CSV table of C-alpha atoms in Angstrom, one decimal:
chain,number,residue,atom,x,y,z
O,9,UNK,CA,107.8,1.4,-23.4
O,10,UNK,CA,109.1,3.7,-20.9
O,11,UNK,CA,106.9,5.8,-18.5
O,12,UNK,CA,107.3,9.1,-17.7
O,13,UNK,CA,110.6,10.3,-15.8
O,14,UNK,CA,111.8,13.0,-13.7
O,15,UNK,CA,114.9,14.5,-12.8
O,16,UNK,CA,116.7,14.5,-10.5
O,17,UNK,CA,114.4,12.7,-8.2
O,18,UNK,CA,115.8,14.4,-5.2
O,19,UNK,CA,117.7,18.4,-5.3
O,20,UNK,CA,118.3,19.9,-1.7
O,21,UNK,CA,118.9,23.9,-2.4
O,22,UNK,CA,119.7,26.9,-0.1
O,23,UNK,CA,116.5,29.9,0.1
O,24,UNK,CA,116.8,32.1,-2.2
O,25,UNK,CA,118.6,29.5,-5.3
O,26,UNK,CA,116.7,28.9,-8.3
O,27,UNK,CA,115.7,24.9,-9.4
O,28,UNK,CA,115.2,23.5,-12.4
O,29,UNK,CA,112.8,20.5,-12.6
O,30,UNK,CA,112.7,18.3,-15.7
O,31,UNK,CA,109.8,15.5,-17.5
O,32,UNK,CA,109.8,13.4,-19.9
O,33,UNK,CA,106.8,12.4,-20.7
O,34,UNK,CA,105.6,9.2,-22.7
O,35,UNK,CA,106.7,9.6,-26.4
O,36,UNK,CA,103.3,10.8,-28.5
O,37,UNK,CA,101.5,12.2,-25.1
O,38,UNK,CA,100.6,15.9,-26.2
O,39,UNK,CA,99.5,16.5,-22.7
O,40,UNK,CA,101.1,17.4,-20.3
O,41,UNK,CA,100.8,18.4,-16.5
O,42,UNK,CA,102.3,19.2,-13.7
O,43,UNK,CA,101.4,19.3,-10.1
O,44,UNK,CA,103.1,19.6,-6.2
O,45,UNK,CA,102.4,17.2,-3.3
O,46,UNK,CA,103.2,18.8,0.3
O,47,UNK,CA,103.5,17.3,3.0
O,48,UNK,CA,99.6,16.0,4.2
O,49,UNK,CA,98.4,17.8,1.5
O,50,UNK,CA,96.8,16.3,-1.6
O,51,UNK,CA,98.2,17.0,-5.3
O,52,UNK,CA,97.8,20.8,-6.0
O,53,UNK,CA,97.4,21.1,-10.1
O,54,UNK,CA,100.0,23.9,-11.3
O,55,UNK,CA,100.1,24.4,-15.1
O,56,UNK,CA,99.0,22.0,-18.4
O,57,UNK,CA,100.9,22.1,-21.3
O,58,UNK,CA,99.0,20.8,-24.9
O,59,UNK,CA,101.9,20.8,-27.4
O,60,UNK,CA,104.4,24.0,-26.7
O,61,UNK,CA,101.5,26.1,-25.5
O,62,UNK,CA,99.9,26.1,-21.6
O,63,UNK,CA,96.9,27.2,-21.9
O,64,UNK,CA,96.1,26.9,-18.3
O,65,UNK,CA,98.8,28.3,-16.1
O,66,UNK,CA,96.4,29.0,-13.2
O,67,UNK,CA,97.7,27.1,-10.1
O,68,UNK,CA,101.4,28.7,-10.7
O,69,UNK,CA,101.2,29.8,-7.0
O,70,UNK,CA,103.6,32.6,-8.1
O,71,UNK,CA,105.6,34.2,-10.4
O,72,UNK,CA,108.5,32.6,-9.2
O,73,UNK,CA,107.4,29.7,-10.3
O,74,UNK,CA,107.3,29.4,-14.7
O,75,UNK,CA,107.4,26.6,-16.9
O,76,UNK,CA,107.8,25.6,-21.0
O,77,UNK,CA,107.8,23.1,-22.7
O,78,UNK,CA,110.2,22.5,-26.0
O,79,UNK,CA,109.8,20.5,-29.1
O,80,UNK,CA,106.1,19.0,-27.5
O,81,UNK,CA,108.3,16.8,-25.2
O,82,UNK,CA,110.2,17.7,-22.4
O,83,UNK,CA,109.2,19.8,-20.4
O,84,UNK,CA,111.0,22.1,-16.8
O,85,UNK,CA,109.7,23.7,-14.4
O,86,UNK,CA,111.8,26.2,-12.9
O,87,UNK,CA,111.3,28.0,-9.2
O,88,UNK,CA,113.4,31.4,-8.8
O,89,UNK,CA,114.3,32.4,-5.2
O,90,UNK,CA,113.7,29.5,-3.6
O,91,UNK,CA,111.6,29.5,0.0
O,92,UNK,CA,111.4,27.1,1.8
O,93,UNK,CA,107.3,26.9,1.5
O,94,UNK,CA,108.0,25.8,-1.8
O,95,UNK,CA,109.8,22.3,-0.5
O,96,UNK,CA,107.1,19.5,-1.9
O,97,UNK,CA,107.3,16.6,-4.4
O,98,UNK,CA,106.9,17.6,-7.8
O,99,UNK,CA,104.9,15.5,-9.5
O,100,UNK,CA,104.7,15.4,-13.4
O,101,UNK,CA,102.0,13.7,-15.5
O,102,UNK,CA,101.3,13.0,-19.6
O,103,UNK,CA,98.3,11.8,-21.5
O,104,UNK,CA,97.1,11.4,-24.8
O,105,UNK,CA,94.9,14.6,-26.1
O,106,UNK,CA,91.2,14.9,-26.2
O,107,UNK,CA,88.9,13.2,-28.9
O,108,UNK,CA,85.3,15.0,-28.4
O,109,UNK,CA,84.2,14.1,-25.2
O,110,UNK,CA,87.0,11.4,-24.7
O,111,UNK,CA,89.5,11.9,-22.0
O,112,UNK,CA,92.5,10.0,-21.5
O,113,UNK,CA,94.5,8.8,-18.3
O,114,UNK,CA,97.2,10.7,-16.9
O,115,UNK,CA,100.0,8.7,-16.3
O,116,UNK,CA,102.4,9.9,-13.7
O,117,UNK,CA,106.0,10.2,-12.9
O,118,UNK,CA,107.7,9.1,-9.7
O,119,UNK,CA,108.3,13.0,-8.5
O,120,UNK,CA,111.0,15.3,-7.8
O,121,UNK,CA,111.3,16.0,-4.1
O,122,UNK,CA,112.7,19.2,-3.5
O,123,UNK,CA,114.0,21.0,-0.1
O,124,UNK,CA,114.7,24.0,0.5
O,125,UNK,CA,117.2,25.0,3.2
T,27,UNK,CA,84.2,25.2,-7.0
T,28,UNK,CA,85.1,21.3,-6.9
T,29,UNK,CA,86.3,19.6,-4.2
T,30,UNK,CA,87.2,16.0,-3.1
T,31,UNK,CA,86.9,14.8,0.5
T,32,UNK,CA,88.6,11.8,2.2
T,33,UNK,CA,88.8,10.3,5.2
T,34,UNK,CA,92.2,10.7,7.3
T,35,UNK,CA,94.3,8.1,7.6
T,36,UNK,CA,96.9,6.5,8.8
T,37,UNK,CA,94.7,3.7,8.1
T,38,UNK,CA,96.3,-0.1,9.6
T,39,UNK,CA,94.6,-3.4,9.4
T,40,UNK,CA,95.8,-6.8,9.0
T,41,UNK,CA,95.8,-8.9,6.3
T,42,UNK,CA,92.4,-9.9,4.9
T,43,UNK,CA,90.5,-7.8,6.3
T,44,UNK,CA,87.5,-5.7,4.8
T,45,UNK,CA,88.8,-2.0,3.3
T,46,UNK,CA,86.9,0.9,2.9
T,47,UNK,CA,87.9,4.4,2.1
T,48,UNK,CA,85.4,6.8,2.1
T,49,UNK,CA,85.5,9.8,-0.9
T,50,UNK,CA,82.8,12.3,-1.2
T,51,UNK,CA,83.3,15.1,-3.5
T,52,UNK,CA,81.3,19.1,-4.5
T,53,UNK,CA,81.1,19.4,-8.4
T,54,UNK,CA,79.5,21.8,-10.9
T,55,UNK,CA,78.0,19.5,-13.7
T,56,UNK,CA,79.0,15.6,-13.7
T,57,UNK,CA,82.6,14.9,-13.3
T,58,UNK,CA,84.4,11.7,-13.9
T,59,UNK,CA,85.9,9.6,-10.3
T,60,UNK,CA,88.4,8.0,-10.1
T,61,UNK,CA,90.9,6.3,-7.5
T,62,UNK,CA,94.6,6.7,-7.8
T,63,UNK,CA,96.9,4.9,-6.0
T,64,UNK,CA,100.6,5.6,-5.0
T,65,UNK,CA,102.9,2.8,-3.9
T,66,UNK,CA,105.6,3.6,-1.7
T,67,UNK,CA,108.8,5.2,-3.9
T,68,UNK,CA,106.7,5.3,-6.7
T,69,UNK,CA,104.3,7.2,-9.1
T,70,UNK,CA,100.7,7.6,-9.2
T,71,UNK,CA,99.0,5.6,-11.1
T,72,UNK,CA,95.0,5.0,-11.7
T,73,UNK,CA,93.3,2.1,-9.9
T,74,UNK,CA,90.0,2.4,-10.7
T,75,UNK,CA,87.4,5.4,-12.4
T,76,UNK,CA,83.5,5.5,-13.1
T,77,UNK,CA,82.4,8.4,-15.5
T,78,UNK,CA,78.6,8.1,-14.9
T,79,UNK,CA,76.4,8.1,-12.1
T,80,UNK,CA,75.7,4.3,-11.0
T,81,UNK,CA,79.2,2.9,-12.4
T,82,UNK,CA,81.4,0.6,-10.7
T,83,UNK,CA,84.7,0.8,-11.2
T,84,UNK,CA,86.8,-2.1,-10.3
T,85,UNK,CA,90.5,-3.4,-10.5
T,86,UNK,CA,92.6,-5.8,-8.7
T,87,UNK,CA,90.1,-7.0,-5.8
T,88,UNK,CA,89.0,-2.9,-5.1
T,89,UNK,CA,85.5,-1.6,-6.2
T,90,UNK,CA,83.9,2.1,-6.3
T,91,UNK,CA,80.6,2.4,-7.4
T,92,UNK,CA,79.6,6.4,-8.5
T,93,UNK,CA,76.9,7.4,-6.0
T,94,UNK,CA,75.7,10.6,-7.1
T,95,UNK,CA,72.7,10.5,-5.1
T,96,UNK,CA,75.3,10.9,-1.9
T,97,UNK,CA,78.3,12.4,-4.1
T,98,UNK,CA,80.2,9.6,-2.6
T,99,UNK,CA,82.8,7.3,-4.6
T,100,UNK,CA,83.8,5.2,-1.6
T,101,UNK,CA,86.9,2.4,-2.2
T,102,UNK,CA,86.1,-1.2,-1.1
T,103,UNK,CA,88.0,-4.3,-1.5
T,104,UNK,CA,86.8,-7.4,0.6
T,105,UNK,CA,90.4,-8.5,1.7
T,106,UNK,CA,93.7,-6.7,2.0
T,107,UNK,CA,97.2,-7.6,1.3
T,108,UNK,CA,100.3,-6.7,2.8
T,109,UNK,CA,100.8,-5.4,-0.7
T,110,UNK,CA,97.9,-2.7,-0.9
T,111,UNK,CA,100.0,-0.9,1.6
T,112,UNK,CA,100.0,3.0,0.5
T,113,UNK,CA,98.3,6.3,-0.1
T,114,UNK,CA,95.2,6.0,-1.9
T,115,UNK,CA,94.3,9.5,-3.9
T,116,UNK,CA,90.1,9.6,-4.4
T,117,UNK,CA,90.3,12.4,-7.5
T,118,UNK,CA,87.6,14.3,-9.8
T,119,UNK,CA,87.5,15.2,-13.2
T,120,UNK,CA,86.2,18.2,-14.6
T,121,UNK,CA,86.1,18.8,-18.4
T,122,UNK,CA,87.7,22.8,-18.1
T,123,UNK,CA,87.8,23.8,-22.0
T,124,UNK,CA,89.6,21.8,-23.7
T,125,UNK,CA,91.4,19.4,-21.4
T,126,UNK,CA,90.6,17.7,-17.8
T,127,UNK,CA,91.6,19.3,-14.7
T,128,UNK,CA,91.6,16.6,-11.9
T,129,UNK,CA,91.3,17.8,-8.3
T,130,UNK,CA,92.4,15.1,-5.9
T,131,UNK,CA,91.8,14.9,-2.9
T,132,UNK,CA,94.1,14.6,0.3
T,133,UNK,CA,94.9,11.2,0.4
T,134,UNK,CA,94.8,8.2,2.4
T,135,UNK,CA,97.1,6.2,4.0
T,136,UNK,CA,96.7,2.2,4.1
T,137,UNK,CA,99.2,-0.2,6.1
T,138,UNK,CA,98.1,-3.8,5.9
T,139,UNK,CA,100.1,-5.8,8.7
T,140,UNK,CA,100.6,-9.3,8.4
């Protein structure tokens, strides 16, 4: 089956443009998460989605930055007024929900690198 | 609060030589470990994980082994390919309400030469 996909996987925009970042995760994966990878920096966690709702939404580094998720599937994240701290990989993971104690691997997609100009 | 610490790479050694990557990591409670590799143009993906103190976690040739004595969950594998070369992610796992929030930590870069 397929894996989880990003698009586009590169977008080059001017300061001060808003992106739009899409997933797909892997069909019956009610979790869903999405982190940023800068440059020499490890994976910075940014919001989880379970179903439609996102009951974490703590490391949105700002409101600029929001994110939904439609029909418990795809899902974008979208940065208003671009800067150019924001230029990373965007990196985009689903997993099964929890059962109890059980937690399930995140499996991730190959990124969105984004630059901002 | 929970963090993961690795050491710094670039990391470069020739083929068949002995790999080690060393993880520590500061948790409240017992977190899960894992390794997660990325492979060069493409996605992470999970090597290896121990969730209790004293398990090994192994796959393709790399071990781990959950030392919670030393917080440590250091990567080992006894001979390197040229195809092991990329960033190696040592990562946490911290049961946050209702879901897992994984902290990872900086990642390591690995170049085997042949």
């Amino acid at each position: 089956g397929a894996g989880v996909s990003q698009s586009p996987s590169n977008k080059v925009t001017e300061k001060g443009k808003d992106v739009e970042l899409r997933c797909d995760p892997i069909s019956g994966h009610t979790a869903l998460y999405w982190y940023r990878q800068s440059l020499g920096q490890g994976l910075e966690f940014l919001i989880y989605f379970q179903g439609n709702s996102a009951p974490d939404k703590s490391g949105l580094p700002s409101d600029r930055f929001s994110a939904e998720r439609t029909g418990g599937s795809v899902s974008t994240l979208t940065i208003q007024r671009t800067q150019q701290e924001d230029s990373a990989v965007y990196l985009c993971a689903s997993s099964l929900a929890l059962a109890g104690s059980v937690s399930y691997e995140q499996y991730f997609g190959p990124g969105t690198r984004l630059t901002v100009t | 609060g929970n963090s993961v610490t690795q050491m710094e790479g670039p990391v470069t050694l020739s083929e068949e030589a002995f790999l080690t990557i060393n993880c520590t990591y500061t948790a409240t409670g017992y977190p899960s470990l894992f390794w997660y590799v990325q492979y060069p143009g493409e996605g992470l993906q999970l090597l290896l994980k121990a969730t209790k103190a004293d398990d090994k976690g192994s796959n393709k040739g790399f071990e781990a082994t959950y030392r919670k004595e030393t917080t440590s969950f250091h990567l080992e594998k006894g001979s390197v390919q040229v195809s092991d070369s990329a960033v190696y992610f040592c990562a946490l796992s911290v049961m946050k309400t209702s879901y897992d929030k994984v902290i990872f930590g900086p990642g390591t870069s690995l170049s085997v030469i042949p």
